[in-house]
Coordinates of C-alpha atoms in Angstrom, one line a residue:
Chain Z
M1 CA 165.8 81.4 139.8
E2 CA 164.9 84.7 141.3
Q3 CA 161.2 83.9 140.8
E4 CA 161.6 80.5 142.2
T5 CA 163.4 81.7 145.5
A6 CA 160.5 84.1 145.9
K7 CA 157.9 81.5 146.3
P8 CA 156.7 81.2 150.1
P9 CA 157.2 77.9 151.6
I10 CA 154.0 75.6 151.7
I11 CA 153.0 73.5 154.7
R12 CA 150.8 70.4 153.8
S13 CA 149.9 67.4 155.8
V14 CA 151.5 64.0 155.3
G15 CA 149.3 61.1 156.2
V16 CA 147.5 61.6 159.5
D17 CA 150.3 62.4 161.7
G18 CA 152.7 64.4 159.8
M19 CA 153.2 67.9 158.4
L20 CA 155.6 69.0 155.8
V21 CA 157.2 72.4 155.1
S22 CA 158.5 72.8 151.6
F23 CA 160.6 75.5 150.4
A24 CA 160.6 74.4 146.6
D25 CA 159.3 72.0 144.2
R26 CA 162.8 71.5 142.8
L27 CA 166.3 71.2 144.3
S28 CA 168.4 74.3 144.9
E29 CA 171.1 75.2 147.3
P30 CA 168.9 78.0 149.2
A31 CA 165.9 75.5 149.5
N32 CA 168.2 72.8 150.9
R33 CA 169.8 75.3 153.1
A34 CA 166.3 76.4 154.3
A35 CA 165.3 72.7 155.1
L36 CA 168.5 72.0 156.9
A37 CA 168.1 75.0 159.2
L38 CA 164.4 74.8 159.9
S39 CA 164.6 71.1 160.7
A40 CA 167.4 72.0 163.3
A41 CA 165.5 74.7 164.7
L42 CA 162.3 72.4 165.0
E43 CA 164.6 70.1 166.8
R44 CA 165.5 72.7 169.3
E45 CA 161.9 73.9 169.6
S46 CA 160.7 70.4 170.8
W47 CA 157.2 71.1 170.8
D48 CA 154.8 69.2 173.0
G49 CA 153.1 66.8 170.9
V50 CA 155.9 66.6 168.3
E51 CA 157.3 63.3 168.0
E52 CA 160.1 63.2 165.2
V53 CA 161.7 65.8 162.9
S54 CA 163.4 65.0 159.8
S55 CA 164.9 66.9 156.7
S56 CA 164.7 66.1 153.1
L57 CA 166.0 67.7 150.2
V58 CA 164.1 70.8 150.2
S59 CA 161.5 70.3 153.1
S60 CA 161.3 69.8 156.7
F61 CA 159.0 67.0 158.2
V62 CA 157.2 66.7 161.6
R63 CA 155.7 63.7 162.9
F64 CA 153.3 64.3 165.8
D65 CA 150.5 63.0 167.8
P66 CA 147.4 64.5 166.5
L67 CA 145.3 63.3 169.4
H68 CA 147.3 65.7 171.5
L69 CA 148.3 68.4 169.1
S70 CA 145.8 69.4 166.4
H71 CA 146.8 70.0 162.9
A72 CA 145.2 73.5 163.1
D73 CA 147.7 74.4 166.2
L74 CA 150.7 72.7 164.6
R75 CA 150.0 74.6 161.4
E76 CA 149.8 77.9 163.1
K77 CA 153.1 77.2 165.1
L78 CA 154.8 76.1 162.0
A79 CA 153.6 79.2 160.0
E80 CA 154.8 81.5 162.8
L81 CA 158.1 80.0 163.0
V82 CA 158.7 79.8 158.9
E83 CA 157.7 83.7 158.8
G84 CA 159.9 84.6 161.5
C85 CA 163.2 84.1 159.7
D86 CA 164.7 84.1 156.2
W87 CA 165.4 80.4 156.3
R88 CA 166.8 80.5 152.7
A89 CA 169.7 82.5 153.9
A90 CA 169.8 80.8 157.5
A91 CA 173.2 79.6 158.9
L92 CA 173.5 75.8 158.5
P93 CA 173.3 73.6 161.6
E94 CA 176.3 73.5 164.0
G95 CA 178.4 70.6 164.5
R96 CA 178.9 69.9 160.9
R97 CA 181.8 68.0 159.6
L98 CA 183.8 67.7 156.6
W99 CA 184.8 64.3 155.5
H100 CA 187.7 63.1 153.3
I101 CA 186.7 59.7 151.8
P102 CA 189.2 57.6 149.9
T103 CA 187.6 56.5 146.6
V104 CA 188.8 54.4 143.6
F105 CA 187.3 56.2 140.6
G106 CA 186.8 53.8 137.4
T107 CA 188.5 50.5 137.0
E108 CA 186.4 47.2 137.4
L109 CA 185.4 48.5 141.0
A110 CA 183.2 51.4 139.6
P111 CA 182.7 50.3 135.8
Q112 CA 180.4 53.1 134.8
L113 CA 183.1 56.2 135.0
G114 CA 183.5 56.0 131.2
Q115 CA 180.0 56.4 130.3
A116 CA 179.3 59.0 132.8
A117 CA 182.4 61.1 132.0
E118 CA 181.1 60.9 128.3
A119 CA 177.6 62.0 129.3
A120 CA 179.1 64.9 131.2
G121 CA 181.1 65.8 128.0
M122 CA 184.7 65.0 129.8
S123 CA 187.8 62.6 129.3
E124 CA 188.0 60.0 132.2
A125 CA 190.8 62.1 133.8
E126 CA 188.8 65.4 133.8
A127 CA 185.8 63.6 135.5
V128 CA 187.9 62.3 138.4
K129 CA 189.5 65.7 138.8
S130 CA 186.1 67.4 138.6
L131 CA 184.6 64.8 141.0
S132 CA 187.4 64.7 143.5
E133 CA 187.7 68.5 143.5
A134 CA 184.0 69.0 144.3
R135 CA 183.1 69.8 148.1
V136 CA 179.7 68.5 148.1
R137 CA 177.0 68.8 151.0
V138 CA 175.1 65.9 152.7
Q139 CA 171.7 67.5 151.3
A140 CA 169.7 64.8 152.9
I141 CA 170.0 61.3 154.3
G142 CA 167.2 58.9 153.1
F143 CA 166.1 55.9 151.3
A144 CA 168.2 53.5 153.0
P145 CA 169.9 53.8 156.6
G146 CA 172.6 56.5 156.6
Q147 CA 172.6 56.9 152.8
P148 CA 173.4 60.5 151.7
Y149 CA 172.3 62.4 148.9
L150 CA 175.2 64.9 148.1
G151 CA 175.5 67.8 145.9
E152 CA 175.6 70.3 144.1
L153 CA 178.1 68.9 141.4
P154 CA 179.2 71.4 138.8
E155 CA 176.8 71.9 135.9
P156 CA 178.0 69.4 133.2
W157 CA 177.1 66.6 135.8
D158 CA 173.5 67.5 135.2
I159 CA 173.3 63.9 133.4
P160 CA 169.9 61.6 133.5
R161 CA 169.6 58.7 135.7
Q162 CA 169.7 55.4 133.4
S163 CA 166.3 54.3 132.1
S164 CA 167.1 50.7 132.9
L165 CA 168.5 49.8 136.5
T166 CA 171.9 48.4 137.4
K167 CA 170.9 45.3 139.0
R168 CA 172.9 45.5 142.1
I169 CA 175.5 48.3 143.2
P170 CA 177.6 47.4 146.1
E171 CA 178.0 49.0 149.5
G172 CA 180.0 52.1 149.4
A173 CA 179.4 52.7 145.8
L174 CA 179.6 56.2 144.6
A175 CA 177.0 57.3 141.8
V176 CA 176.2 60.3 139.9
A177 CA 173.0 61.6 138.3
I178 CA 171.4 65.2 138.1
R179 CA 174.2 67.1 139.7
Q180 CA 174.1 64.8 142.7
M181 CA 175.9 61.8 144.2
V182 CA 174.6 59.0 146.2
L183 CA 177.0 57.1 148.4
F184 CA 175.3 53.8 149.0
S185 CA 174.8 52.4 152.6
V186 CA 173.5 49.1 151.1
S187 CA 174.0 47.0 148.1
A188 CA 170.9 48.3 145.9
P189 CA 169.6 48.4 142.4
T190 CA 169.8 51.7 141.0
G191 CA 169.7 54.0 138.0
W192 CA 172.5 56.3 139.2
Q193 CA 175.8 55.7 137.5
H194 CA 178.6 53.9 139.4
V195 CA 181.6 56.1 139.1
G196 CA 183.7 55.3 142.3
Q197 CA 184.0 52.8 145.1
T198 CA 184.7 53.6 148.6
A199 CA 185.1 51.2 151.6
I200 CA 183.1 53.4 154.0
R201 CA 180.1 51.9 156.1
L202 CA 177.7 54.4 156.6
F203 CA 175.3 52.4 158.8
Q204 CA 177.0 50.4 161.7
P205 CA 174.0 49.1 163.8
E206 CA 176.6 47.9 166.5
A207 CA 178.5 51.2 167.0
D208 CA 177.8 54.0 169.5
Q209 CA 177.1 56.4 166.5
P210 CA 175.4 54.1 164.1
F211 CA 175.1 56.7 161.4
L212 CA 178.3 58.1 160.1
L213 CA 177.2 61.2 158.3
R214 CA 174.6 63.7 159.3
P215 CA 172.6 66.2 157.3
G216 CA 174.7 69.2 156.5
D217 CA 178.0 67.3 156.7
E218 CA 180.3 68.0 153.6
A219 CA 182.3 65.6 151.7
Q220 CA 185.3 65.3 149.3
F221 CA 186.3 62.1 147.4
T222 CA 190.1 61.6 147.4
P223 CA 191.4 59.4 144.6
V224 CA 193.3 56.4 145.8
D225 CA 194.3 52.9 144.0
A226 CA 192.5 49.6 144.4
E227 CA 195.3 48.3 146.5
T228 CA 195.2 51.3 148.9
L229 CA 191.4 51.0 149.3
A230 CA 191.7 47.2 150.0
S231 CA 193.9 48.1 152.9
M232 CA 191.2 50.3 154.3
R233 CA 188.5 47.6 154.2
S234 CA 189.4 46.5 157.8
D235 CA 188.5 50.1 159.0
P236 CA 184.6 50.7 159.4
K237 CA 185.2 54.2 158.2
G238 CA 187.1 52.8 155.0
G239 CA 189.8 55.2 155.7
A240 CA 187.5 58.5 155.7
E241 CA 188.5 60.8 158.0
S242 CA 186.6 64.1 159.3
E243 CA 187.4 67.4 160.6
P244 CA 185.0 70.1 162.2
I245 CA 183.5 72.9 159.8
R246 CA 183.8 76.3 161.7
Chain K
M1 CA 170.0 29.5 182.5
S2 CA 167.3 31.6 181.4
R3 CA 163.7 30.2 180.3
A4 CA 163.6 29.6 176.6
L5 CA 161.5 28.5 173.6
T6 CA 163.3 26.6 170.8
I7 CA 162.5 26.6 167.1
G8 CA 162.1 23.3 165.1
R9 CA 161.1 23.5 161.5
V10 CA 159.9 27.2 160.7
G11 CA 158.4 29.2 157.9
P12 CA 160.4 31.6 155.8
G13 CA 158.9 34.9 157.3
V14 CA 159.2 34.3 161.0
T15 CA 160.8 37.4 162.7
L16 CA 161.0 38.9 166.3
Q17 CA 158.9 42.1 166.3
D18 CA 158.0 44.7 168.5
E19 CA 156.9 48.5 168.3
G20 CA 159.8 49.4 166.1
R21 CA 162.5 52.2 166.4
A22 CA 161.0 55.6 166.3
G23 CA 163.3 58.8 165.9
Y24 CA 165.7 57.6 162.9
L25 CA 163.7 58.8 160.0
G26 CA 166.1 61.8 159.4
F27 CA 168.8 59.1 159.3
G28 CA 167.2 57.0 156.6
L29 CA 165.9 54.2 158.7
S30 CA 162.1 53.8 159.0
R31 CA 160.7 52.7 162.2
G32 CA 159.7 49.2 161.3
G33 CA 157.8 47.1 163.9
A34 CA 155.1 44.5 163.8
A35 CA 153.0 44.7 160.6
D36 CA 149.7 44.4 162.7
R37 CA 150.1 46.8 165.7
L38 CA 146.7 45.8 166.9
A39 CA 147.7 42.2 167.2
L40 CA 150.7 43.3 169.4
A41 CA 148.2 45.2 171.9
E42 CA 145.6 42.0 171.9
G43 CA 148.6 39.7 172.7
A44 CA 149.6 42.0 175.4
T45 CA 146.1 42.2 176.7
L46 CA 145.6 38.5 176.7
L47 CA 148.7 37.9 178.8
G48 CA 148.3 41.1 180.9
Q49 CA 151.6 42.8 180.1
G50 CA 153.2 45.5 178.5
R51 CA 152.7 46.1 174.6
D52 CA 156.5 47.0 174.4
L53 CA 157.3 43.2 174.7
A54 CA 158.9 41.6 171.7
V55 CA 156.8 38.9 170.0
L56 CA 157.0 36.4 167.1
E57 CA 155.5 37.6 164.0
M58 CA 154.9 34.9 161.4
A59 CA 154.4 35.8 157.8
G60 CA 151.7 33.4 156.3
M61 CA 153.3 30.2 157.9
G62 CA 154.3 29.4 161.5
G63 CA 156.7 26.7 162.7
D64 CA 157.3 24.1 165.6
F65 CA 158.3 25.6 168.9
T66 CA 159.3 23.4 172.0
A67 CA 159.1 24.9 175.5
E68 CA 162.1 24.4 177.5
D69 CA 160.4 25.6 180.6
D70 CA 156.8 26.2 181.8
M71 CA 155.5 29.3 180.0
R72 CA 152.2 31.2 179.0
I73 CA 151.7 32.0 175.4
A74 CA 149.0 33.7 173.4
L75 CA 148.1 33.6 169.6
T76 CA 146.7 36.8 167.7
G77 CA 146.6 38.2 164.1
A78 CA 145.9 36.1 161.3
P79 CA 144.4 32.8 162.6
M80 CA 146.8 29.7 161.8
Q81 CA 146.5 26.0 161.9
V82 CA 147.7 25.3 165.5
T83 CA 148.2 22.3 167.7
L84 CA 149.8 21.9 171.2
D85 CA 151.2 18.4 171.7
G86 CA 148.8 17.3 168.8
A87 CA 145.6 18.9 170.4
A88 CA 143.8 21.7 168.7
L89 CA 144.1 25.0 170.3
A90 CA 142.1 28.3 170.0
W91 CA 143.5 31.3 168.3
N92 CA 143.0 34.8 169.8
A93 CA 143.5 33.2 173.0
S94 CA 146.1 32.7 175.9
H95 CA 147.3 29.3 176.9
A96 CA 149.5 27.5 179.3
M97 CA 152.5 25.8 177.7
P98 CA 154.1 23.2 179.8
K99 CA 157.7 22.5 179.6
G100 CA 158.6 20.0 176.9
A101 CA 155.3 20.9 175.1
V102 CA 155.5 21.4 171.3
L103 CA 153.4 24.1 169.5
S104 CA 153.0 23.3 166.1
I105 CA 151.7 26.4 163.9
G106 CA 150.9 26.0 160.5
G107 CA 149.5 28.1 157.4
A108 CA 147.3 31.0 158.0
R109 CA 143.7 30.0 157.4
T110 CA 142.7 33.7 156.5
G111 CA 144.7 36.9 156.6
S112 CA 148.7 37.4 156.4
Y113 CA 150.5 37.9 159.8
G114 CA 149.9 35.6 162.8
Y115 CA 151.7 36.5 166.2
L116 CA 153.0 34.1 168.9
H117 CA 153.5 36.1 172.3
V118 CA 155.1 34.5 175.6
G119 CA 154.7 35.7 179.1
G120 CA 157.7 38.2 179.7
G121 CA 158.3 38.7 175.9
F122 CA 161.2 37.4 174.0
D123 CA 164.4 38.8 175.4
A124 CA 166.9 39.5 172.6
P125 CA 169.3 42.1 172.9
K126 CA 168.0 45.7 171.7
R127 CA 169.7 47.4 168.7
L128 CA 168.9 51.1 168.3
G129 CA 166.6 50.9 171.1
A130 CA 164.6 47.9 169.8
R131 CA 164.6 44.2 169.5
G132 CA 162.4 43.8 166.3
A133 CA 164.0 42.8 163.1
H134 CA 164.3 45.3 160.3
L135 CA 164.9 43.2 157.3
A136 CA 165.2 46.1 154.7
A137 CA 167.8 47.7 156.9
G138 CA 169.6 44.5 157.7
L139 CA 168.9 44.6 161.4
G140 CA 168.2 41.2 162.5
A141 CA 167.0 38.4 160.1
P142 CA 164.2 35.7 159.8
L143 CA 164.7 33.0 162.4
E144 CA 165.9 29.6 161.6
Q145 CA 165.6 26.1 162.8
G146 CA 167.5 25.5 166.1
A147 CA 167.2 29.1 167.2
R148 CA 167.0 29.3 171.0
L149 CA 164.7 32.4 172.0
E150 CA 165.2 33.5 175.8
L151 CA 162.2 34.8 177.4
G152 CA 162.0 37.8 179.9
E153 CA 160.8 37.5 183.4
D154 CA 157.1 36.8 183.5
R155 CA 155.4 38.9 186.1
G156 CA 151.9 38.2 184.9
R157 CA 149.7 34.9 185.6
G158 CA 146.6 33.2 184.2
T159 CA 145.7 31.9 181.0
G160 CA 142.7 30.6 179.3
L161 CA 141.2 34.1 178.1
T162 CA 140.0 34.9 174.6
L163 CA 139.6 38.2 173.0
D164 CA 137.6 38.9 169.6
P165 CA 139.8 40.3 167.2
G166 CA 136.8 41.8 165.0
E167 CA 136.7 41.2 161.2
R168 CA 139.9 42.4 159.6
F169 CA 141.5 39.4 157.8
G170 CA 139.6 39.4 154.6
G171 CA 140.5 42.6 153.1
G172 CA 137.5 45.3 152.7
T173 CA 137.3 49.1 152.5
V174 CA 140.4 50.8 153.9
R175 CA 140.0 54.5 154.8
I176 CA 142.6 57.0 153.5
V177 CA 143.3 60.8 153.7
E178 CA 144.9 63.1 151.0
S179 CA 148.3 63.4 151.2
F180 CA 150.7 66.2 149.9
Q181 CA 150.9 64.7 146.6
T182 CA 147.3 63.8 145.8
A183 CA 146.8 66.9 143.9
L184 CA 149.4 65.8 141.4
F185 CA 146.9 63.2 140.0
P186 CA 144.0 64.4 137.8
Q187 CA 140.6 64.3 139.5
D188 CA 139.2 61.5 137.3
E189 CA 142.2 59.5 138.0
V190 CA 141.7 59.9 141.9
A191 CA 137.9 59.2 141.3
R192 CA 138.7 55.9 139.4
F193 CA 141.0 54.8 142.0
T194 CA 138.3 55.0 144.8
A195 CA 135.9 53.4 142.5
T196 CA 138.4 50.5 141.7
E197 CA 138.1 47.1 143.6
F198 CA 141.8 45.9 143.8
R199 CA 143.1 42.5 145.1
R200 CA 146.1 42.4 147.4
G201 CA 149.0 41.3 145.3
A202 CA 151.0 38.2 146.3
R203 CA 154.4 39.7 146.0
G204 CA 154.0 41.8 149.1
N205 CA 156.6 41.9 152.0
R206 CA 157.2 44.1 155.3
M207 CA 158.2 47.0 153.0
G208 CA 154.9 47.1 150.9
V209 CA 152.4 45.3 149.0
P210 CA 151.3 45.7 145.4
L211 CA 147.7 46.5 144.6
E212 CA 146.4 44.6 141.5
Q213 CA 143.6 45.2 139.2
E214 CA 142.5 44.6 135.6
G215 CA 142.1 48.3 134.1
A216 CA 145.0 50.7 133.0
G217 CA 147.5 51.8 135.4
F218 CA 147.2 55.3 137.2
T219 CA 149.3 57.8 135.8
L220 CA 149.9 61.4 136.0
E221 CA 151.7 64.1 133.8
G222 CA 155.3 64.8 134.7
G223 CA 155.3 61.9 137.4
R224 CA 158.8 61.1 136.8
N225 CA 159.9 64.6 137.6
V226 CA 158.6 64.6 141.4
L227 CA 161.4 65.6 143.7
S228 CA 162.1 62.8 146.2
D229 CA 160.5 63.7 149.7
V230 CA 159.4 62.2 152.8
V231 CA 157.5 58.9 152.8
V232 CA 155.5 57.3 155.5
P233 CA 154.0 54.0 156.2
G234 CA 150.6 53.9 154.7
D235 CA 151.4 56.0 151.6
I236 CA 150.2 54.5 148.3
Q237 CA 152.7 55.3 145.8
M238 CA 152.4 54.8 142.1
T239 CA 155.0 53.1 140.5
G240 CA 156.3 53.8 137.0
D241 CA 154.0 51.4 135.4
G242 CA 151.0 53.0 137.5
T243 CA 150.6 50.0 139.7
P244 CA 149.8 51.3 143.3
Y245 CA 151.9 50.1 146.1
V246 CA 150.9 50.4 149.9
L247 CA 154.0 51.1 151.9
L248 CA 154.5 49.3 155.3
A249 CA 156.4 49.2 158.4
E250 CA 159.7 48.8 156.8
C251 CA 159.3 51.1 153.9
Q252 CA 162.0 53.5 152.6
T253 CA 162.1 57.1 154.4
T254 CA 162.1 59.2 151.1
G255 CA 161.0 58.3 147.6
G256 CA 160.4 59.8 144.4
Y257 CA 157.2 58.0 143.1
P258 CA 154.1 60.1 143.7
R259 CA 151.5 59.1 146.2
I260 CA 147.7 59.3 145.7
G261 CA 146.9 59.1 149.4
S262 CA 147.8 57.7 152.8
V263 CA 146.1 54.7 154.8
L264 CA 144.8 55.7 158.2
P265 CA 147.0 54.2 160.9
C266 CA 144.0 52.7 162.6
D267 CA 143.1 50.9 159.2
M268 CA 146.7 49.5 158.7
P269 CA 145.8 46.1 160.6
R270 CA 143.0 45.5 158.1
L271 CA 145.3 46.4 155.0
V272 CA 148.2 44.2 156.3
Q273 CA 146.4 41.4 157.1
A274 CA 144.5 41.1 153.6
G275 CA 145.8 38.0 152.4
P276 CA 147.1 37.5 148.9
G277 CA 144.1 38.2 146.5
A278 CA 141.8 39.5 149.2
P279 CA 139.5 42.5 147.7
L280 CA 140.6 46.0 148.7
R281 CA 138.9 49.2 148.1
F282 CA 140.0 52.7 149.3
A283 CA 137.6 55.6 150.6
F284 CA 138.9 59.0 151.5
V285 CA 137.9 60.7 154.6
S286 CA 138.8 64.2 155.8
L287 CA 141.5 64.8 158.2
E288 CA 139.2 65.7 161.0
E289 CA 137.3 62.5 160.4
A290 CA 140.6 60.7 160.4
V291 CA 141.7 62.2 163.8
E292 CA 138.4 61.1 165.2
L293 CA 138.7 57.7 164.0
E294 CA 142.1 57.6 165.3
R295 CA 140.9 58.7 168.8
A296 CA 138.3 55.9 168.6
A297 CA 141.0 53.3 167.7
A298 CA 143.2 54.4 170.6
R299 CA 140.2 54.0 173.0
H300 CA 139.5 50.6 171.7
V301 CA 143.3 49.5 172.4
E302 CA 143.2 51.2 175.8
T303 CA 139.9 49.1 176.8
L304 CA 140.8 45.8 175.3
D305 CA 141.1 44.1 178.7
K306 CA 137.3 45.1 179.2
R307 CA 136.7 42.6 176.1
L308 CA 138.6 39.5 177.6
S309 CA 136.4 36.5 178.2
P310 CA 137.2 33.2 179.6
L311 CA 137.9 30.4 176.9
L312 CA 135.9 27.4 177.3
R313 CA 137.6 24.3 178.0
D314 CA 134.8 21.6 177.7
P315 CA 136.6 19.4 174.8
Q316 CA 133.1 18.8 173.2
R317 CA 132.3 22.5 172.9
M318 CA 135.9 23.2 171.9
A319 CA 135.6 21.1 168.9
D320 CA 132.4 22.8 168.0
L321 CA 134.0 26.3 168.3
L322 CA 137.0 25.2 166.2
S323 CA 134.9 24.0 163.5
Y324 CA 132.9 27.1 163.6
D325 CA 136.1 29.1 163.4
L326 CA 137.4 27.0 160.5
I327 CA 134.4 27.7 158.4
S328 CA 133.4 31.3 159.2
G329 CA 136.9 32.7 159.9
V330 CA 135.3 34.2 163.0
S331 CA 137.2 33.6 166.3
A332 CA 135.9 31.3 169.0
G333 CA 135.6 34.4 171.2
D334 CA 132.8 35.4 169.0
T335 CA 130.3 33.2 170.7
H336 CA 130.9 35.0 174.0
K337 CA 130.2 38.4 172.7
H338 CA 127.9 40.3 175.0

């Protein structure tokens, strides 16, 4: 681990109009922190020619207009910014929130709790305790609109994704693998194991704030029974509440 | 009541499209927008209006459209069978469509995506800053029979112009750049990739298209352990069985499949317009060459209006041009090229 954190960030092109700063080739808390912090800094810088900034698990992405900002110039500016700060130890972006999200663990609503618990070497009760006590960070949003990768879960949850896909996992499903959770914003096929079900709608195109979660937010999944969850279905947030992280 | 076009029978892949929604990549929403951006620009030029107006994108097959009012239309992209009140109409051209007239658009003769533009654009409500459907994100949906599409105010005038779309509907060589994961592939696999003639697979949609070939799949050691990272349209990812898949406007924003290269934005019209089974080859260019090619493509778009020419209206001549068009796949406009 020490060796890995010592690796310098690398800057590479993505397609013709993208540049990527990567802090690691595997996921770690410092690398994710660095990506979130650098992406926020790049948003603040808003350089001429930069059109969009986004953050993935361990890297920051810049989309730019190469007809107005050359690759060489952007690379130089990025290198200067990257070297000017220890991004792995940087403060996380401001305005982050902690979300409490009501969740039914197991039952027919989330049928893979048993097999996931077994893979993690726990009873179902221990698994629910472990998953609901974990306070996880939105490490990145991606793949589908508003859909977060959450982590890092305790070590026993380093369980593999299934080799065969679950045909369809519903919107609001909470699934685990490789010490991470994905909270599904759409119904989709997946190799992640379906351990919980929420009523949260992460992407609401008609709302003033169409995306509920932001990168860097944190979440905790509060166990509720199926009846309670059903009563929360009329709320687009599915009963989830947030408080600012100070 | 505002001016409108109503839809009769319609193909399964007809959607409103525009330039898409930039700026939501960090929230997991890809930009989307018209599959063939050049066709958007061509239609805007034919009607003398902005490129930001919404158009109808028709995947492989059009439909019947009735004008509730007088309007101007333009047809671009993949040339399709088309008649206006039963009379043949030239593709890659602008036309007057009188109130009550029925525009009948059939299957693509070559290529994949045809476009129907109207003077003033289609005036659907904007969602997240754009009118275009993003099917993968659940924004909008394919249009259905009976839909009434309202039009924006048409400030332009004039029809009967044509524009040569160039040859981009039959596949061919598509230029790519190395991307940040190209180095993960062994050099001989990269060489085999560029030496292979692929066929555009039939299963494609607005998210991406598979590339088919007879040989073994393209693989790399440890390919399954690549950490999920940013994905951009044009990326060519290798799925688990080694089938290359070119990602398009509605692609996911992050992904774990390794990417062997990325198609130049200016060559995306050729890539997306390659019809099912069309031959496709890929050739690497340097980043510097790619930027110069993009610059030239941007200049081409900015000067499209200089390439407009009047459409011949002599019916006898028109029949000749249309049959020429059917046989060669080259537009009627070609005969006027200076």
